[in-house]
Short mmCIF file of C-alpha atoms and ligand atoms in Angstrom, two decimals:
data_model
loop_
_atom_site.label_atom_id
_atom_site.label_comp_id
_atom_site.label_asym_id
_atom_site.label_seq_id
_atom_site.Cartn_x
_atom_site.Cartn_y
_atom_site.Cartn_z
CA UNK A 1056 4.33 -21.06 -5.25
CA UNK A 1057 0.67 -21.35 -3.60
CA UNK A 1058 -2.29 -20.82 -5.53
CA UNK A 1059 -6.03 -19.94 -4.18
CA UNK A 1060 -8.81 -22.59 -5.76
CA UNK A 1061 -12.62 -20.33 -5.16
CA UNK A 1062 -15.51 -22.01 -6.25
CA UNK A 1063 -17.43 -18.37 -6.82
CA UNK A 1064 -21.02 -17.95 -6.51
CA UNK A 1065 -21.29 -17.65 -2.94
CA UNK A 1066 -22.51 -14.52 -1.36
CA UNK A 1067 -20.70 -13.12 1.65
CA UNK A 1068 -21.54 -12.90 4.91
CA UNK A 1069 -21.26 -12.28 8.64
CA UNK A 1070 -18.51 -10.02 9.73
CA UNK A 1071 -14.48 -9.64 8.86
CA UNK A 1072 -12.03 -7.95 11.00
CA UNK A 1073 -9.45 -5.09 8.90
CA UNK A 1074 -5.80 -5.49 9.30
CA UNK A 1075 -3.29 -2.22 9.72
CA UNK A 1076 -2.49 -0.57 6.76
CA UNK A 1077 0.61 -2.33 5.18
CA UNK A 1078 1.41 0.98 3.59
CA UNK A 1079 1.12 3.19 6.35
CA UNK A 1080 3.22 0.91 8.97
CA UNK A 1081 6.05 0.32 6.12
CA UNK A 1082 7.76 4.40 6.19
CA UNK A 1083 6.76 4.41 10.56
CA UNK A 1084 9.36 0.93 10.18
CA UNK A 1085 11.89 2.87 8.36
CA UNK A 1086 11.52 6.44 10.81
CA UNK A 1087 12.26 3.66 13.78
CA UNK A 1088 16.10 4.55 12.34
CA UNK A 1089 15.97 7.68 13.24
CA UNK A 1090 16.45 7.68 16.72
CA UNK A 1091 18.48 4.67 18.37
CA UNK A 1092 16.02 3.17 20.82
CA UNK A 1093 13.31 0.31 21.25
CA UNK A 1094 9.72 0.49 19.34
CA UNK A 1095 6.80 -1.49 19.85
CA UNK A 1096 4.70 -1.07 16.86
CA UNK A 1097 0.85 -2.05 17.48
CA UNK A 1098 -1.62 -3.89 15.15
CA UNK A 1099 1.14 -4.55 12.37
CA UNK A 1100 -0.33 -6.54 9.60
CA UNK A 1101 1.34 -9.82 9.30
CA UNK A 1102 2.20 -10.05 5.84
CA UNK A 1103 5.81 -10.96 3.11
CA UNK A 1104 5.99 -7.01 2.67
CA UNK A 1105 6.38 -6.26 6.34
CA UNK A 1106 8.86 -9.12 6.75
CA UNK A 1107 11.38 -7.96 3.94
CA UNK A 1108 11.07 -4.57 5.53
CA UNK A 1109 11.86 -6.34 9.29
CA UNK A 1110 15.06 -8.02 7.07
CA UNK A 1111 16.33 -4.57 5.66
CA UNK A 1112 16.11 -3.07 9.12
CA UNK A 1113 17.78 -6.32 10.46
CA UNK A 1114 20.65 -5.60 7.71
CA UNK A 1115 21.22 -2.47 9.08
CA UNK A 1116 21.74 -3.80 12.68
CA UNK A 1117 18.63 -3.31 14.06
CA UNK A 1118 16.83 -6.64 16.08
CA UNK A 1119 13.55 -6.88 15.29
CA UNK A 1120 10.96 -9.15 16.73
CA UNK A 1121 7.76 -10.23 14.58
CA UNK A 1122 4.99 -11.38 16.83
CA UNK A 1123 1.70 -12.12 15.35
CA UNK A 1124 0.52 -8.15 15.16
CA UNK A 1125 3.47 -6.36 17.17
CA UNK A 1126 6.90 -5.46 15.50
CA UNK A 1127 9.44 -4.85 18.58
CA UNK A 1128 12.27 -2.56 16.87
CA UNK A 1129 15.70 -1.87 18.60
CA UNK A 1130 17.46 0.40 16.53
CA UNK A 1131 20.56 1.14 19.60
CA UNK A 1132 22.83 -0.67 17.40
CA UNK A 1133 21.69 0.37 14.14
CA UNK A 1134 25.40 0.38 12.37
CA UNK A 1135 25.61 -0.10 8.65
CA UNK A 1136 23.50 1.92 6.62
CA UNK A 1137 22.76 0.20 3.58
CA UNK A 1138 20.05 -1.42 2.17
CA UNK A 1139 20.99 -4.44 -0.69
CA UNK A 1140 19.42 -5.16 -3.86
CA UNK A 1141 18.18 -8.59 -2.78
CA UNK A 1142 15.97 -7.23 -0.85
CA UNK A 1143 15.43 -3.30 -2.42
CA UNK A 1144 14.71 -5.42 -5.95
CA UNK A 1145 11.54 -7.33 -3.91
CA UNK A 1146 10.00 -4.42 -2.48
CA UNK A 1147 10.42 -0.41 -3.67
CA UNK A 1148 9.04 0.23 -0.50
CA UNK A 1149 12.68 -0.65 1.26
CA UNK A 1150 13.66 2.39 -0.28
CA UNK A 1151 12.02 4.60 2.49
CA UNK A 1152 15.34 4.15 4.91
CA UNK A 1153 17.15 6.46 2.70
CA UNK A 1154 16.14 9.32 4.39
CA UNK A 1155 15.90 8.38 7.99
CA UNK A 1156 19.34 6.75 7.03
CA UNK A 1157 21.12 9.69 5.67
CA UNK A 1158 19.43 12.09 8.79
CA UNK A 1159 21.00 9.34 11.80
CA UNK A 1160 24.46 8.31 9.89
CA UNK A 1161 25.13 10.97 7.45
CA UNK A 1162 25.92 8.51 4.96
CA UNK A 1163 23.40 6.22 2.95
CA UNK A 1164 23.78 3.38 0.63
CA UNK A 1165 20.21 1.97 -0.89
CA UNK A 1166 20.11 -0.19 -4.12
CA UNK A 1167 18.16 1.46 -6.46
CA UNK A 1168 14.59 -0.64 -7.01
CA UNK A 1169 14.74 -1.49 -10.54
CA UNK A 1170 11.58 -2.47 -12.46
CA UNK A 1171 8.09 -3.57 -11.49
CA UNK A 1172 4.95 -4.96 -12.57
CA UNK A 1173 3.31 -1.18 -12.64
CA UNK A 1174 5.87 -0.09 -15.55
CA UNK A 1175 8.46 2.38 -14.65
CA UNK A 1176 8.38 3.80 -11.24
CA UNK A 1177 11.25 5.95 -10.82
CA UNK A 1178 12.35 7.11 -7.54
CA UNK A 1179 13.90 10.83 -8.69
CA UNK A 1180 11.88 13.06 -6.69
CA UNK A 1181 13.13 10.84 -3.96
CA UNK A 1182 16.67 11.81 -4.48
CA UNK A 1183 15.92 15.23 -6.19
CA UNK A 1184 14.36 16.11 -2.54
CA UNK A 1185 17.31 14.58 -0.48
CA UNK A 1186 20.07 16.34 -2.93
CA UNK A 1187 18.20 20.04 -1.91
CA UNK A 1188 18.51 18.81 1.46
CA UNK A 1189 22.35 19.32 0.70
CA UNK A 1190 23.39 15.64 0.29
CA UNK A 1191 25.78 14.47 -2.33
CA UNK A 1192 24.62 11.80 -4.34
CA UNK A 1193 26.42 9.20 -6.46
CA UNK A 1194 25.44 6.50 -8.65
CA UNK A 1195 27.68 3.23 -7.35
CA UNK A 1196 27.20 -0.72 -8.63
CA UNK A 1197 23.52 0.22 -8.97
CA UNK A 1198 23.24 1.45 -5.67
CA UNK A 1199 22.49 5.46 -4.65
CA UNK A 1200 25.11 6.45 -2.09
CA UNK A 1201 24.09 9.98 -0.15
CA UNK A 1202 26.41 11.78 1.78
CA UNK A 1203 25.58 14.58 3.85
CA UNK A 1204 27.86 16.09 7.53
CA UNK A 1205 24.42 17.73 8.01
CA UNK A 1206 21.42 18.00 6.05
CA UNK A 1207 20.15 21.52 5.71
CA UNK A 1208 16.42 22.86 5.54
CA UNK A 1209 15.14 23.83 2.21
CA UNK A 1210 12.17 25.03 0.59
CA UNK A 1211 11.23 21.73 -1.97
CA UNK A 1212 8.41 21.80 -4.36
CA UNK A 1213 7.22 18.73 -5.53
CA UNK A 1214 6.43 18.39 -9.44
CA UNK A 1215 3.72 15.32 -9.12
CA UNK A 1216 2.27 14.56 -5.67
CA UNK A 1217 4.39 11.39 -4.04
CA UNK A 1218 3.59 9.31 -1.17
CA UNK A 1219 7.01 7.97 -1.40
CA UNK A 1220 9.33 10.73 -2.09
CA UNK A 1221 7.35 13.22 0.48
CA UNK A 1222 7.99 10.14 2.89
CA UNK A 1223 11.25 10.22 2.65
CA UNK A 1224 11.85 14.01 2.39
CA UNK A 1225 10.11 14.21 5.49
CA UNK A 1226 12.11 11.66 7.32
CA UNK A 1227 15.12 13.55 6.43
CA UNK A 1228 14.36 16.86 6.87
CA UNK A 1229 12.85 16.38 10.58
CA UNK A 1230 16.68 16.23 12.00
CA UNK A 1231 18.03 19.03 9.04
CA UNK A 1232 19.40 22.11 10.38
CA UNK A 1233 16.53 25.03 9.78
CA UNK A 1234 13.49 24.85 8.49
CA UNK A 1235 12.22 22.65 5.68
CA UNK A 1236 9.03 23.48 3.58
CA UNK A 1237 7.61 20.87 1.68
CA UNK A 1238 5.20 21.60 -1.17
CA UNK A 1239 2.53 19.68 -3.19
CA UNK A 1240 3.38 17.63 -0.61
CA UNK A 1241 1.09 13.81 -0.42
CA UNK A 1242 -1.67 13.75 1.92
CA UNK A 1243 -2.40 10.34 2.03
CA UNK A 1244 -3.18 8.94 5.40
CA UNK A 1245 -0.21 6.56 5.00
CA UNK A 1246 2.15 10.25 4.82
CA UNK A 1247 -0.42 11.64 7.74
CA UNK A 1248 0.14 8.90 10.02
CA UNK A 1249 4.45 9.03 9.44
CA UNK A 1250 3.83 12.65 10.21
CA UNK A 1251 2.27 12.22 13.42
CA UNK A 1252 4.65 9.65 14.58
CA UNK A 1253 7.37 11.47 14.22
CA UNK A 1254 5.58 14.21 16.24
CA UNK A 1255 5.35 11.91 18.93
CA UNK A 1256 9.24 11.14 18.51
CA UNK A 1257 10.00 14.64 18.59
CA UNK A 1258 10.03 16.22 16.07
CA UNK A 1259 8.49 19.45 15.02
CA UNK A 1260 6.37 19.69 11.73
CA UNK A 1261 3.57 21.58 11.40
CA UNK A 1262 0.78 21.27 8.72
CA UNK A 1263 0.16 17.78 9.05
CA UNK A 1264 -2.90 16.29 6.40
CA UNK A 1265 -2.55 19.60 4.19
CA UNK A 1266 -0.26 19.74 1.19
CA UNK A 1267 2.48 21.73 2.58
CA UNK A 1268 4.74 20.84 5.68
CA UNK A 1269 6.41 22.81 7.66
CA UNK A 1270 9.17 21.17 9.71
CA UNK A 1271 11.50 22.87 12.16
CA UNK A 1272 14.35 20.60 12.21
CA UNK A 1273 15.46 19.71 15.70
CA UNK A 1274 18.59 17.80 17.29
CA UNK A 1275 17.37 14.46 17.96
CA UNK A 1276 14.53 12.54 18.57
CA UNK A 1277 13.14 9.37 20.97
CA UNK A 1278 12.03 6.10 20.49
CA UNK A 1279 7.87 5.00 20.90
CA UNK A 1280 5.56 3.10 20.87
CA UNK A 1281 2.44 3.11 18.40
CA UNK A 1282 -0.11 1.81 17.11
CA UNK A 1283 -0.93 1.41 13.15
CA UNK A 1284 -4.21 2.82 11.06
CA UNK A 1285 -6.37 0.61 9.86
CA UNK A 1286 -6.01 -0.44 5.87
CA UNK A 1287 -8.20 1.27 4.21
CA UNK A 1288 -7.09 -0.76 0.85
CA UNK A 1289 -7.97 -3.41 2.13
CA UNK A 1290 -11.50 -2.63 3.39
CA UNK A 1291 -11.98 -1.34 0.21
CA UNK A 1292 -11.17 -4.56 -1.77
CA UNK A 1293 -14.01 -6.31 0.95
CA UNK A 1294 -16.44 -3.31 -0.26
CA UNK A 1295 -15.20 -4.53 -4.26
CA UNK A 1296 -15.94 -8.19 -3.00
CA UNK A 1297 -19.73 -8.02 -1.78
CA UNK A 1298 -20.50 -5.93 -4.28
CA UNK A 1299 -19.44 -8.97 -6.64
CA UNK A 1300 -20.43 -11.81 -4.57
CA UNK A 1301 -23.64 -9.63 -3.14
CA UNK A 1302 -24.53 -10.59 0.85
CA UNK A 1303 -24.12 -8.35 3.94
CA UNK A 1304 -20.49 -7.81 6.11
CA UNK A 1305 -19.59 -6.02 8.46
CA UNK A 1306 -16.46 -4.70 7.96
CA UNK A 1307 -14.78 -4.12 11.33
CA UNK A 1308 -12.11 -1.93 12.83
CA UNK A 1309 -11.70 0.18 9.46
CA UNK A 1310 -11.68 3.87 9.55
CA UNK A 1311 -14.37 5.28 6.91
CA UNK A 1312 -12.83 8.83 7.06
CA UNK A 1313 -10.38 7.95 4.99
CA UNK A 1314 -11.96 5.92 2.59
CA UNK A 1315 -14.88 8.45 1.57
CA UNK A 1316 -14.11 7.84 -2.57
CA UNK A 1317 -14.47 5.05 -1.98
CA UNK A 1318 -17.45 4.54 -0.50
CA UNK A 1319 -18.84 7.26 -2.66
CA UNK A 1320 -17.68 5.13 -5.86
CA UNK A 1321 -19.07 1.58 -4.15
CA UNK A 1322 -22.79 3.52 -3.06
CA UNK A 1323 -22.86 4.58 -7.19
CA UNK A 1324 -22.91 1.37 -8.29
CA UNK A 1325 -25.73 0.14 -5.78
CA UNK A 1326 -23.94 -1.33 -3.33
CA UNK A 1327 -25.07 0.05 0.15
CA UNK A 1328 -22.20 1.16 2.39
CA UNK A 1329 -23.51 1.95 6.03
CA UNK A 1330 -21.28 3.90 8.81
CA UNK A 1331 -21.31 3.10 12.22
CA UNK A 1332 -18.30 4.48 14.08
CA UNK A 1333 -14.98 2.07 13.17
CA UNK A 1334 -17.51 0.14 10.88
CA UNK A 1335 -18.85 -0.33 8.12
CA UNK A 1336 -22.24 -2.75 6.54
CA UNK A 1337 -21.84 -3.48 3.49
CA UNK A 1338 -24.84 -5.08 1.38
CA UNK A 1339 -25.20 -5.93 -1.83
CA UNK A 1340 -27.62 -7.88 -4.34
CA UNK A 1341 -24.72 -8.71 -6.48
CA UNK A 1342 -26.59 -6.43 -9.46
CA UNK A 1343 -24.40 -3.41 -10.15
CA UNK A 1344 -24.44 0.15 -11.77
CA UNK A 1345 -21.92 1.28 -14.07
CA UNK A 1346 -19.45 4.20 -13.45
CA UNK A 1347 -16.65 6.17 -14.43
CA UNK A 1348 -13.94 6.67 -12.64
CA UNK A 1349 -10.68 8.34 -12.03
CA UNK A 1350 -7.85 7.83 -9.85
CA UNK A 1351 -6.62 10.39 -8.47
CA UNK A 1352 -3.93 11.33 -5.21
CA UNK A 1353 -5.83 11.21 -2.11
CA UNK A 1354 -8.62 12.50 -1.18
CA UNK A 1355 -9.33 11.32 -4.63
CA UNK A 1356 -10.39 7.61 -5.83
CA UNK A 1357 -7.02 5.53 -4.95
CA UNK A 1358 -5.28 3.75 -7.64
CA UNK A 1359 -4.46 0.79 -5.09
CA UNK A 1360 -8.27 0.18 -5.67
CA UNK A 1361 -8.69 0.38 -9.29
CA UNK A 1362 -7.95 -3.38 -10.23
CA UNK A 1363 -10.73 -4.69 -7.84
CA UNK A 1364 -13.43 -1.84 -8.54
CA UNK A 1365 -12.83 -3.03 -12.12
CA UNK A 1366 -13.19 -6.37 -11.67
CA UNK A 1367 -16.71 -5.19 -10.03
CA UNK A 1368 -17.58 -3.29 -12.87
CA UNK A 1369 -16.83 -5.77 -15.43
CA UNK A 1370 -20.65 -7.19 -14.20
CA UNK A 1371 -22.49 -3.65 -13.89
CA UNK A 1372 -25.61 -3.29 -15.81
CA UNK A 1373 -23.87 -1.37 -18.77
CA UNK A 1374 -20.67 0.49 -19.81
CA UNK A 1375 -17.83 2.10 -17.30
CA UNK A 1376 -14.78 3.55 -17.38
CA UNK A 1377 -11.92 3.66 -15.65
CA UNK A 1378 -8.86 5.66 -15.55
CA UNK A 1379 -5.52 5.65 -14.04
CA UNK A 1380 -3.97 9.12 -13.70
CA UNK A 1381 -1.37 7.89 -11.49
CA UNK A 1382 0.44 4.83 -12.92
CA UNK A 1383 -0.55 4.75 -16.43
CA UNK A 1384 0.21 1.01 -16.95
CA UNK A 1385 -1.43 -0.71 -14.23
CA UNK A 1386 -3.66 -2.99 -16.31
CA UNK A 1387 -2.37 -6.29 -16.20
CA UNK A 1388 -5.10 -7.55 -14.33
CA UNK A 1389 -7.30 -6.78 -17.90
CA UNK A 1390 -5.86 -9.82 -19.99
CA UNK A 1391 -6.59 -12.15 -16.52
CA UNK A 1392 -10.24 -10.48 -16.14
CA UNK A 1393 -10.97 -10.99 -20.20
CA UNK A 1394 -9.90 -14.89 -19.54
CA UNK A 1395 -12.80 -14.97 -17.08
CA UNK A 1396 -15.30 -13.69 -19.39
CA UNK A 1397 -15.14 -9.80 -18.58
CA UNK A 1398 -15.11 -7.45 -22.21
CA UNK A 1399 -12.66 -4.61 -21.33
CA UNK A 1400 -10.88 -2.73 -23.76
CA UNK A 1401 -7.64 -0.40 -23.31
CA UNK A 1402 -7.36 3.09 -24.50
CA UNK A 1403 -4.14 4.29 -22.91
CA UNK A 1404 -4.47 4.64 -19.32
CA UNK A 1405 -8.31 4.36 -19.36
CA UNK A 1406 -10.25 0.84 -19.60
CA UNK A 1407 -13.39 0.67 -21.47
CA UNK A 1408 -15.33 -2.04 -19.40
CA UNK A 1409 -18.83 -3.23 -21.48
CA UNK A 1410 -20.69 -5.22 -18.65
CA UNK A 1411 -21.42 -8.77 -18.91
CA UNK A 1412 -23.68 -11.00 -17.22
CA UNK A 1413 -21.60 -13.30 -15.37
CA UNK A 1414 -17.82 -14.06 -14.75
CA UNK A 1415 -16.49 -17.72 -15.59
CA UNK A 1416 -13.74 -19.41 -13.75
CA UNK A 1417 -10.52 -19.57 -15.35
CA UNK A 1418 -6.89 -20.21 -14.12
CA UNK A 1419 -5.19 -16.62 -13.67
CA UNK A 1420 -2.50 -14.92 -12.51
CA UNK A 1421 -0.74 -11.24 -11.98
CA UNK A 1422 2.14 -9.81 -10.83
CA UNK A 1423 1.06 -7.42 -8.57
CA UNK A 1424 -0.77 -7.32 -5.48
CA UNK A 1425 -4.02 -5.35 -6.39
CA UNK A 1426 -4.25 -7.44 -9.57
CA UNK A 1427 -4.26 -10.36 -7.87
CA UNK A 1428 -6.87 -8.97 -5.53
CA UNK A 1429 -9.14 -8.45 -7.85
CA UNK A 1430 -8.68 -12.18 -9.30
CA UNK A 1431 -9.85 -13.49 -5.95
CA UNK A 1432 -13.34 -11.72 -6.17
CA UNK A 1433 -13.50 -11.82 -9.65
CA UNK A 1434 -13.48 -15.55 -9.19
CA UNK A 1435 -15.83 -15.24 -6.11
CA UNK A 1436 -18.58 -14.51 -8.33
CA UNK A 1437 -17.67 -16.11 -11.28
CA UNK A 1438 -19.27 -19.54 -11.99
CA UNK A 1439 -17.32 -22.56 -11.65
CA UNK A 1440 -13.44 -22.83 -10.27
CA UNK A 1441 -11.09 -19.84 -10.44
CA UNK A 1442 -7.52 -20.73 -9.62
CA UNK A 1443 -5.44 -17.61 -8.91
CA UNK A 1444 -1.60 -18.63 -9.51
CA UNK A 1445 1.50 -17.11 -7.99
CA UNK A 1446 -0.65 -16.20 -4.65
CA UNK A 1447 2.77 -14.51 -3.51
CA UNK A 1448 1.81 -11.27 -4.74
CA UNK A 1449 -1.37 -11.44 -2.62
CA UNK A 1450 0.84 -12.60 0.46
CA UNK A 1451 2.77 -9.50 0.00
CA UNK A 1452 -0.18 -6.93 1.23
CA UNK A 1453 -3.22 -9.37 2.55
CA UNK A 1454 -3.61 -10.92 5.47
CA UNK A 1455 -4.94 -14.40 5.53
CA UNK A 1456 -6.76 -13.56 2.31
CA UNK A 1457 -8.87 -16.89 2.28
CA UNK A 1458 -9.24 -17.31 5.80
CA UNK A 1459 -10.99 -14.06 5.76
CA UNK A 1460 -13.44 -14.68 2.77
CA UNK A 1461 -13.86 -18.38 3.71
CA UNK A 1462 -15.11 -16.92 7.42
CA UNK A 1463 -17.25 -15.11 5.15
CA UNK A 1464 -18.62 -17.75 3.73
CA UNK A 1465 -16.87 -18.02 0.28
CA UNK A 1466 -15.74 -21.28 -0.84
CA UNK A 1467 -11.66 -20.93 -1.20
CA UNK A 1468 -8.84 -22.83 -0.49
CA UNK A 1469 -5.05 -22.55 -0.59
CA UNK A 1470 -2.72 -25.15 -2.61
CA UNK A 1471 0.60 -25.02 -1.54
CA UNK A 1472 3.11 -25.55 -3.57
CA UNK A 1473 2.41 -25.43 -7.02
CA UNK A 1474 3.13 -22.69 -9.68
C1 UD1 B 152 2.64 4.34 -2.84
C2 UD1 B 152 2.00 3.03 -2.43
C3 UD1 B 152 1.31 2.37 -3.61
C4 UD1 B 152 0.33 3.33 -4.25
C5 UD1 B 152 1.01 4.67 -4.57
C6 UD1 B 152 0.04 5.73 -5.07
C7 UD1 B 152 3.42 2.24 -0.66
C8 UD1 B 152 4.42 1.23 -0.20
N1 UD1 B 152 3.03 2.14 -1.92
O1 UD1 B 152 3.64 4.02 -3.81
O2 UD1 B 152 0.63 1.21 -3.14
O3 UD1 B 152 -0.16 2.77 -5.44
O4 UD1 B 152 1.65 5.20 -3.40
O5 UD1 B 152 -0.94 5.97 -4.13
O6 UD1 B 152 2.98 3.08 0.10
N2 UD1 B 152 6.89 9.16 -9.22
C9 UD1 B 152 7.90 9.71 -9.95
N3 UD1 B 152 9.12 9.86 -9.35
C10 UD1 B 152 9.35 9.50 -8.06
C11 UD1 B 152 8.30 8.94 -7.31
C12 UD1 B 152 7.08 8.77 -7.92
O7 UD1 B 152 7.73 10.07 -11.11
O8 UD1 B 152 10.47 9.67 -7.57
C13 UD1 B 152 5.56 8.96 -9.83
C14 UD1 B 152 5.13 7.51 -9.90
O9 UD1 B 152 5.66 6.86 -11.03
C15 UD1 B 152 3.63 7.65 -9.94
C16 UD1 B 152 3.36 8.88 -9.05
O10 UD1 B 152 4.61 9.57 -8.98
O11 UD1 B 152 3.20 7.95 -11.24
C17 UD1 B 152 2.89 8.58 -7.65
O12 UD1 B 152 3.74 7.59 -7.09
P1 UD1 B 152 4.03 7.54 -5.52
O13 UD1 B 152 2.95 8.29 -4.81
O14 UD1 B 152 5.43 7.96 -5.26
O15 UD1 B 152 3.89 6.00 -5.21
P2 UD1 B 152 4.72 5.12 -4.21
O16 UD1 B 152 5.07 5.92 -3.00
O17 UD1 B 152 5.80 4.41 -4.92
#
């Protein structure tokens, strides 16, 4: 596996372009099931996760074409509804066809995702939602199988808020027969922008960026073409990285409405975060504030962006917190960070982070993609060489991660081939 060698101290500059959101275009490639026809899906990010997600489509009989930012879907052919393990067990996100599956074919079999690096994530409010929608569901070999003739509207009220699950209860329910209301439903943009797709396919759901959905199930739908959001993960990791590094980017092509705790968070611990349109300068002296912080569903501070904001407050001028309300065991970027030099101590799902004066480079590695994030600008402010092992898990959600920061002036490299 590749590794990334940064020789940190360098600060950041000059400009750096945002990719689409990986998480927003992942449930729009699953809804392409839902109606047989050919897609062309705009400013795609090119990265592992939207590849296995091209592959699970490509299982199911759909061609798929990868160009550098376009996905061309046909779905015409679409025959065999079923997504595998080898593929499910790489990426939970694979998991979103079960709805738009169930909706065309009336018949669904999707391995079940097994473990992952953020402890358990289980995926019953997934089938909970699909089994009100009237399907039958059956444990086989590992794998759920649904079975519905015809799903039927319900009213579903979600315990916890859930990108995923209200993903996939929406995908079903927009070809149910009746009306389907879902409550507490997420209102993340990556939920927003499925929503509004599958307007634009046809279908009729009304409440679209508020917590409960209203959708009118209707009797089929068409294919389209569209173009993805911009990721606002992503732009928020570049935020996490001046801040460390200090200089002055311009972030371009993001889209700062849907980022605002985050740019809150980053203009409380100095950094200056100005707004211009798509853009957004970002300047920093590298000398930090400490804060507390919560993640919380959107609007509120996303947990996607609590590994790098701690690596940037592991060098604030005092004491922070930070806790994770949504995935309670998302900390195994910690042990990596405390290699480098950062004092952070666990209390259940809230780190205590003491601020130190400087990072050191260290070799690291993590397991997830936001862990391994934050290893990359940890180690472009720390002093000396950071390696960051196992760069897969970075592959899996950014785009050209050290051809970005290198244009920005760091000093990175990729290895290829080693552990
Ligand atoms: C999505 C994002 C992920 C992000 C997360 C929270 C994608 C591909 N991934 O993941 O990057 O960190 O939202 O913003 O978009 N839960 C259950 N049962 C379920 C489903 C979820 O208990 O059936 C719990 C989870 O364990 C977690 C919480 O609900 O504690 C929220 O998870 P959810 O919003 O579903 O996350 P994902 O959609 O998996």
């Amino acid at each position: 596996m590749d590794k990334l060698v940064i020789e940190g101290g360098k600060r950041l500059q000059g400009e750096v372009v945002v990719s689409g959101s990986k998480n927003a275009t992942l449930p729009i490639i699953a809804a392409t099931l839902l109606a047989p026809g050919r897609y062309h899906l705009a400013n795609v990010p090119n990265l592992v996760d939207i590849r296995t997600m091209a592959n699970v489509l490509r299982v199911i009989g759909a061609q798929v074409e990868h160009r550098a930012h376009e996905l061309l879907i046909d779905t015409e052919h679409a025959n065999f509804p079923e997504a595998p393990y080898e593929l499910v067990k790489t990426m939970r996100a694979s998991f979103y066809v079960l709805g738009p599956l169930l909706a065309r074919f009336g018949h669904a079999r999707v391995s079940l995702p097994g473990g992952c690096a953020l402890g358990p994530r289980p995926v019953n409010l997934h089938i909970k939602a699909i089994e009100a929608l009237g399907a039958k569901i059956a444990l086989d070999g590992g794998y759920i199988v649904a079975e519905a003739k015809k799903l039927v509207g319900t009213k579903i009220v979600f315990p916890i808020s859930s990108v995923g699950a209200t993903g996939n209860a929406l995908m079903a329910a927009v070809l149910c027969d009746g009306e389907t209301i879902l409550e507490n439903a997420a209102i993340e943009p990556d939920i927003t922008s499925l929503a509004e797709f599958l307007v634009r396919m046809g279908a009729n759901i009304e409440g679209i960026g508020t917590t409960t959905l209203r959708i009118r199930g209707v009797s089929s739908l068409k294919a389209i073409d569209a173009e993805m959001i911009p990721d606002r993960i992503e732009a928020g990791s570049f935020i996490a990285a001046v801040g460390l590094a200090g200089g002055d980017v311009t972030i371009k092509n993001a889209q700062p409405e849907h980022m605002q705790a985050t740019i809150h968070a980053a203009r409380q611990t100095g950094i200056d975060v100005e707004v211009s349109g798509k853009n957004l300068r970002v300047r920093s002296s590298g000398k930090l504030e400490p804060l507390h912080l919560t993640t919380a569903p959107y609007p509120g501070f996303p947990t996607d962006l609590q590994a790098p904001f701690m690596a940037l407050l592991s060098v604030a001028d005092g004491n922070s917190s930070i806790t994770d309300t949504i995935y309670p065991d998302r900390f195994n970027h910690v042990s990596e960070l405390t290699r480098m030099g950062a004092k952070i101590h666990l209390q259940g799902n809230c780190a205590l982070i003491e601020g130190v004066d400087d990072l050191h480079g260290a070799p690291v590695m993590s397991t997830d993609i936001r862990a391994s994030v934050a290893l990359v600008i940890a180690g472009l402010r720390a002093k000396g060489q950071t390696e960051v092992l196992r760069v897969y898990h970075l592959d899996r959600g950014y785009e050209k991660i050290e051809e970005k920061f290198s244009a920005m002036g760091a000093t990175i490299r990729r290895e290829e081939g080693t552990l």
